[in-house]
Tab-separated table of C-alpha atoms in Angstrom:
chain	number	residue	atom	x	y	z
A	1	UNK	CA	1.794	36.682	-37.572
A	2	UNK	CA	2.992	37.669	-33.910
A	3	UNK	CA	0.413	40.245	-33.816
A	4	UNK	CA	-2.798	38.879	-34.919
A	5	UNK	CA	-1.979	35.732	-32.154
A	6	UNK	CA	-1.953	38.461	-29.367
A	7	UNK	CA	-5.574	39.286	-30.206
A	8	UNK	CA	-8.529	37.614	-29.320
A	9	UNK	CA	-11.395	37.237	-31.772
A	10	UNK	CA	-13.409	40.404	-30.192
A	11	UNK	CA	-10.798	42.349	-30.316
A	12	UNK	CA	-10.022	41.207	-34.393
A	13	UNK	CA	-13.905	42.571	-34.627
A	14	UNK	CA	-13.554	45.629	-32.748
A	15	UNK	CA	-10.304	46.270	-35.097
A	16	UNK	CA	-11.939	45.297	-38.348
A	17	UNK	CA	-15.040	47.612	-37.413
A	18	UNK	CA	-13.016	50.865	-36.313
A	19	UNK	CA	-11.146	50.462	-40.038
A	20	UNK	CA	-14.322	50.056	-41.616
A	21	UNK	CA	-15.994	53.005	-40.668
A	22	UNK	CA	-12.562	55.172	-40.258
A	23	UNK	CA	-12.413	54.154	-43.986
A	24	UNK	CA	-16.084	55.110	-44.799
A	25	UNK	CA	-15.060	58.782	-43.135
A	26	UNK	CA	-12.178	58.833	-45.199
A	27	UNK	CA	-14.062	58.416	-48.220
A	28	UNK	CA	-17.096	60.778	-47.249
A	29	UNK	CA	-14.757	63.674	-46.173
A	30	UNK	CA	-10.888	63.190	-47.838
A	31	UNK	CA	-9.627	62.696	-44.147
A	32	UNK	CA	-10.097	61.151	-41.336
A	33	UNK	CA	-9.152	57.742	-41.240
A	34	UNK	CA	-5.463	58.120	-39.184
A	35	UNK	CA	-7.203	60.333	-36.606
A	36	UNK	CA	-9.930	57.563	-36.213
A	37	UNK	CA	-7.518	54.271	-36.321
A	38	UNK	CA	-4.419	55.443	-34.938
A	39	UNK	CA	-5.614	56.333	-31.553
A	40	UNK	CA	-7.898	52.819	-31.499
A	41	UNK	CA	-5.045	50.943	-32.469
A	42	UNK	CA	-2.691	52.060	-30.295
A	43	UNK	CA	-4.697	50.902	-27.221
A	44	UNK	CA	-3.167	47.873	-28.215
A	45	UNK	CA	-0.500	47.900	-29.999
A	46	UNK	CA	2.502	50.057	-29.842
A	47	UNK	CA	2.518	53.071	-31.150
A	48	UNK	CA	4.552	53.056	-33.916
A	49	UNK	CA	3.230	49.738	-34.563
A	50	UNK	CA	-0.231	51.754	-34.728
A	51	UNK	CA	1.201	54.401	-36.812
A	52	UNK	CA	2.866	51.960	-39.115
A	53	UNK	CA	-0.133	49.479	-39.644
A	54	UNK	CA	-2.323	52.987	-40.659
A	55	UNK	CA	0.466	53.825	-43.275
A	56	UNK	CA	0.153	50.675	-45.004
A	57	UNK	CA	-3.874	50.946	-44.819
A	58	UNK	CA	-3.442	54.100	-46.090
A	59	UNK	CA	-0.971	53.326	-49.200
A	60	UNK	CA	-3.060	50.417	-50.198
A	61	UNK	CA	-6.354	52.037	-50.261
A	62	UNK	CA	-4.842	55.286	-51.769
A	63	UNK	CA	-3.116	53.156	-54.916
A	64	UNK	CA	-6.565	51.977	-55.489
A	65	UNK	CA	-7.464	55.027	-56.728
A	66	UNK	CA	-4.306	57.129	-57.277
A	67	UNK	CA	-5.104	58.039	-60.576
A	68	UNK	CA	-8.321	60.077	-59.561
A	69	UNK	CA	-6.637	61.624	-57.134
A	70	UNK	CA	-3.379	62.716	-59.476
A	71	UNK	CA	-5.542	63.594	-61.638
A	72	UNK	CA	-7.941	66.270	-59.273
A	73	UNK	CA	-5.397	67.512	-57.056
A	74	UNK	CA	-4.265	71.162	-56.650
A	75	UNK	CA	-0.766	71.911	-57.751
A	76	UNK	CA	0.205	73.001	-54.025
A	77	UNK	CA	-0.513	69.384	-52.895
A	78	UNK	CA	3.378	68.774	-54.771
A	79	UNK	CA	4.818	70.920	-52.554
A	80	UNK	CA	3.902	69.866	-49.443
A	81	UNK	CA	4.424	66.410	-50.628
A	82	UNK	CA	7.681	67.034	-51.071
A	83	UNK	CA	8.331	68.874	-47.488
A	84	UNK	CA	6.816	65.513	-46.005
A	85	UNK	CA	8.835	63.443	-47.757
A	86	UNK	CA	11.695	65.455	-46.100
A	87	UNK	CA	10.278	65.748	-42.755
A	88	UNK	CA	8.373	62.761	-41.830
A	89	UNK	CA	11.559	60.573	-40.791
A	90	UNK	CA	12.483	63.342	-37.708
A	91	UNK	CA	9.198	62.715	-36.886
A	92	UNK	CA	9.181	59.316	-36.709
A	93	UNK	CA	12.505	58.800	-35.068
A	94	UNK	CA	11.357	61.134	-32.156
A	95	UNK	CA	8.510	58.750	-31.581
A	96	UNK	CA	11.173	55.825	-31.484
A	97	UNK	CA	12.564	57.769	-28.514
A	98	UNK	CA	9.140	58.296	-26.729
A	99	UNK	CA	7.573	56.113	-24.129
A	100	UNK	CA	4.258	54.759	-25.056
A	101	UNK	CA	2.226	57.117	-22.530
A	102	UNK	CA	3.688	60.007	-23.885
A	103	UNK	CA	3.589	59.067	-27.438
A	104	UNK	CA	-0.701	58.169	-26.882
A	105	UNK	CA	-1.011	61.925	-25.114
A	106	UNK	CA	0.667	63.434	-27.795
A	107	UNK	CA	-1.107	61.573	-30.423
A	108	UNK	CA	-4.613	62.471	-28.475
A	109	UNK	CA	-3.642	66.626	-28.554
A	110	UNK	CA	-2.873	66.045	-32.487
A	111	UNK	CA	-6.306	64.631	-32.848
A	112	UNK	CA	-7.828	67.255	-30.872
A	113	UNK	CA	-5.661	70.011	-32.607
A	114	UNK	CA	-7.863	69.139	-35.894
A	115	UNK	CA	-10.656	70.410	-35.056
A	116	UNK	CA	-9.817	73.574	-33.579
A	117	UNK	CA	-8.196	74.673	-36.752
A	118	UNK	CA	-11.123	73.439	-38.662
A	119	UNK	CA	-13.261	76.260	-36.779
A	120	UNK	CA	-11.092	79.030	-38.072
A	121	UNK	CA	-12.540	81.334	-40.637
A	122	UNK	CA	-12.945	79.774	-44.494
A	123	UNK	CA	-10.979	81.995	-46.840
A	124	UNK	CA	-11.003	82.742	-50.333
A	125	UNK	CA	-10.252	80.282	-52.954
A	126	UNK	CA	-6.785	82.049	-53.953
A	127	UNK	CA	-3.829	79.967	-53.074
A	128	UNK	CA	-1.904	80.434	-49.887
A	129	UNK	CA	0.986	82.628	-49.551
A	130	UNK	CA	3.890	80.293	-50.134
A	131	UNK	CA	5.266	80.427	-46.587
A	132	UNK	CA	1.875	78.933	-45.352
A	133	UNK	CA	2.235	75.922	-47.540
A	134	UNK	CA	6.051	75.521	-46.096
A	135	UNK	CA	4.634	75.281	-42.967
A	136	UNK	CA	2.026	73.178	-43.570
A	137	UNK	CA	4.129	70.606	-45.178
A	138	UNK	CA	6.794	70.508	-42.583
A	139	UNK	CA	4.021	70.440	-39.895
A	140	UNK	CA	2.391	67.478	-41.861
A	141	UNK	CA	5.208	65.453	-42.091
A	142	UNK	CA	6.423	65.477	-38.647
A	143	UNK	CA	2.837	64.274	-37.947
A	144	UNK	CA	3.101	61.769	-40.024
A	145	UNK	CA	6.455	60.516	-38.510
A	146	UNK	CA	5.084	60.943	-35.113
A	147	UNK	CA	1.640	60.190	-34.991
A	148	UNK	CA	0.544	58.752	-38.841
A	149	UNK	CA	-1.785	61.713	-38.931
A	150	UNK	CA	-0.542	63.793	-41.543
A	151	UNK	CA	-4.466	65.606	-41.450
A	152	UNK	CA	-4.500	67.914	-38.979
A	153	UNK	CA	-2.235	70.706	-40.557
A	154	UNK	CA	-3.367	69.812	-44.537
A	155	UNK	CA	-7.124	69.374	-43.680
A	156	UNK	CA	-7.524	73.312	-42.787
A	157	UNK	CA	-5.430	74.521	-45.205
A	158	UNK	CA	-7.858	72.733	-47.895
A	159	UNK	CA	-11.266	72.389	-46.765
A	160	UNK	CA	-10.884	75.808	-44.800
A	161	UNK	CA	-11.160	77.887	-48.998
A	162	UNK	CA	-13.564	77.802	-50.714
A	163	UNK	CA	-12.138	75.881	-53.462
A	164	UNK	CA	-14.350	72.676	-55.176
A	165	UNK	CA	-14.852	69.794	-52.562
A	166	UNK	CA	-13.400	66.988	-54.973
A	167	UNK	CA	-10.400	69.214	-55.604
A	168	UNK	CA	-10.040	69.866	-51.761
A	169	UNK	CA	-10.836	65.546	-51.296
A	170	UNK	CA	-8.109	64.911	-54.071
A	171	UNK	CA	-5.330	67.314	-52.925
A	172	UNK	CA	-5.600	65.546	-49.301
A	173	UNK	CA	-5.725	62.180	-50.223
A	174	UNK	CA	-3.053	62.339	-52.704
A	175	UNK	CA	-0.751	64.160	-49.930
A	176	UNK	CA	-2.218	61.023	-47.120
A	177	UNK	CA	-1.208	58.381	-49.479
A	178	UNK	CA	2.428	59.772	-50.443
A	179	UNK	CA	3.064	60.649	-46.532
A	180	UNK	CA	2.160	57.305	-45.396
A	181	UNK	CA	4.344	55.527	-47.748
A	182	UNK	CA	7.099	57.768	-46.919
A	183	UNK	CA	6.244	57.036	-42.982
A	184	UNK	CA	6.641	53.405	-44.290
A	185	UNK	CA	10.066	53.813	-46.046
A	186	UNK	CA	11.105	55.822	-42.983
A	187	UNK	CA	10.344	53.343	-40.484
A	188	UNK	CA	12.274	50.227	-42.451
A	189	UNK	CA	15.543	52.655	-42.524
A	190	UNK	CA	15.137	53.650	-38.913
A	191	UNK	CA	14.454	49.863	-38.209
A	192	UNK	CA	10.997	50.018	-36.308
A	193	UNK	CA	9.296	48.586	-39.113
A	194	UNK	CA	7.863	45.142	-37.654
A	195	UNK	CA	7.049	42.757	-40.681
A	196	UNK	CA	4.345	41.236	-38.832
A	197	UNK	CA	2.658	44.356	-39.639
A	198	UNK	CA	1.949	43.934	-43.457
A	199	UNK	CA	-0.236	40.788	-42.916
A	200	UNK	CA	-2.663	42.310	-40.335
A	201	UNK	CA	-2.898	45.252	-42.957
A	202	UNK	CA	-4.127	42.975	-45.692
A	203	UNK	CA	-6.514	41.138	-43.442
A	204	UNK	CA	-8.193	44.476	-42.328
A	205	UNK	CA	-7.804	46.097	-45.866
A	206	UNK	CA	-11.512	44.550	-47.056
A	207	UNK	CA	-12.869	46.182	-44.261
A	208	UNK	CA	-11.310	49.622	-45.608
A	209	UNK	CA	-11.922	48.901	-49.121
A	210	UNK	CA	-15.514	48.638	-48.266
A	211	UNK	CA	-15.723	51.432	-46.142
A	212	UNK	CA	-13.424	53.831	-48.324
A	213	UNK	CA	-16.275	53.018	-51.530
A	214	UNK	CA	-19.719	53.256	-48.981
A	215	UNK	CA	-17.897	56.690	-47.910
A	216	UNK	CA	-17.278	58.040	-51.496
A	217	UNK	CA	-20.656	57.054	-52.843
A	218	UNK	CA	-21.901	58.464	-49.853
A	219	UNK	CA	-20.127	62.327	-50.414
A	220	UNK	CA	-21.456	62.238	-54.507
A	221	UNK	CA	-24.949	62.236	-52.606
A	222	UNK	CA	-24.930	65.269	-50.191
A	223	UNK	CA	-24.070	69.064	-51.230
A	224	UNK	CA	-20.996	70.923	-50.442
A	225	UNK	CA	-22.787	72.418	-47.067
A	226	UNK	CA	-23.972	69.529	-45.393
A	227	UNK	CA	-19.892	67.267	-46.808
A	228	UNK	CA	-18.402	70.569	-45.000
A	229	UNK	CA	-20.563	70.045	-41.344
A	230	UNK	CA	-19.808	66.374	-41.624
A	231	UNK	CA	-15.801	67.122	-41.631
A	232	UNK	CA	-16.482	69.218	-38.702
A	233	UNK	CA	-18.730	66.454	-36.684
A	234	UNK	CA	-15.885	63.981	-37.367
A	235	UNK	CA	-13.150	66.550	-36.442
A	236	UNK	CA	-15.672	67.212	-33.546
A	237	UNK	CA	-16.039	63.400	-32.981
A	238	UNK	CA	-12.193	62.606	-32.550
A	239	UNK	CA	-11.301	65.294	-30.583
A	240	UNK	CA	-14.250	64.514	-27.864
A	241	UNK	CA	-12.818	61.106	-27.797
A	242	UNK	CA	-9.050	62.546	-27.072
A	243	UNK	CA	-10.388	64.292	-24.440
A	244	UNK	CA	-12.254	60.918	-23.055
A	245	UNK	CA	-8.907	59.034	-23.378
A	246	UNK	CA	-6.978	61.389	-21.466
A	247	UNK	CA	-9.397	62.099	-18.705
């Protein structure tokens, strides 16, 4: 409980409110919710102690409904589940090795790296060429090592066809969920893994249980236009704030 004694009450508020409504994005959209907390978190705490609290957010609310999302996701969400798996460790060892400042720069261009690729031309609902889906799990999981966003390379490569927007929400999430608990397992055998961590995680996970369910009832409600200008907004959203934090 090391952690929650550094904070002060506001700042337990502040925290419980950003994981709220990064969990109410995450539901509206199928992403969102690393690019939102991670950066937030990490103003103060660590960041792989940001990274890691995110990954067990992320595992708990994705068991909650892991067998919707099994169930609706595309076949190439396997694949790049398995590169992460693979990949995500290098990532997070090379944060291990990277001062903080560094680490919250490079965590900021990830963020901002989103939304350019979400601006890109939307393709046709075939499947990628299988070299594109290589790249996009390697990519993904070296994210997730480094910076707990596993989004920015996946979220294009879904929501950027024009394939059905649960399918495209389902293939994500079920990718976030596996990549965070790998991030987890990764960080206990590289020894970063601060046990202090899990408790915080259950006291904000309310707060993202909340959120995650206002979010999803919130995407049943709005057609596929207006869910597809909302992931661009957000996208839009964090990557204005990068630029904030860095200036």
């Amino acid at each position: 409980m090391e952690l929650l004694a550094a904070y002060a009450p506001w700042q337990l508020a502040a925290v419980l409110a950003a994981a709220f409504i990064s969990a109410f994005v995450r539901g509206l959209t199928g992403f969102g919710m690393a690019i939102l907390l991670v950066p937030i978190l990490a103003l103060a705490l660590s960041p792989v102690h940001a990274v890691l609290l995110t990954n067990f957010l992320s595992v708990f609310v994705g068991l909650s409904e892991i067998r919707r999302l099994v169930r609706g996701a595309e076949r190439s969400a396997w694949m790049i589940i398995a590169l992460v798996v693979l990949t995500t460790p290098a990532g997070l060892y090379l944060l291990s090795m990277t001062t903080p400042d560094v680490a919250r720069l490079a965590i900021a261009i990830i963020a901002l790296s989103a939304f350019g690729a979400i601006l890109l031309p939307r393709r046709a609902a075939l499947e990628h060429h299988p070299a594109t889906t290589v790249s996009v799990g390697i990519l993904s999981g070296l994210m997730t090592g480094y910076a707990g966003m596993p989004g920015p390379p996946v979220v294009p490569y879904y929501v950027g066809r024009a394939i059905p927007r649960e399918t495209a929400k389902a293939s994500m999430l079920l990718i976030f969920t596996c990549a965070s608990t790998t991030g987890l397992v990764s960080g206990a055998a590289l020894g970063v893994l601060d046990w202090s961590l899990p408790p915080l995680a259950v006291l904000l996970f309310p707060a993202v249980l909340l959120g995650n369910w206002l979010g999803n009832r919130a995407s049943g409600r709005i057609g596929d236009g207006l869910w597809r200008i909302a992931v661009g907004a957000i996208l839009g959203g964090a990557a204005l704030a990068a630029l904030a934090r860095l200036i």
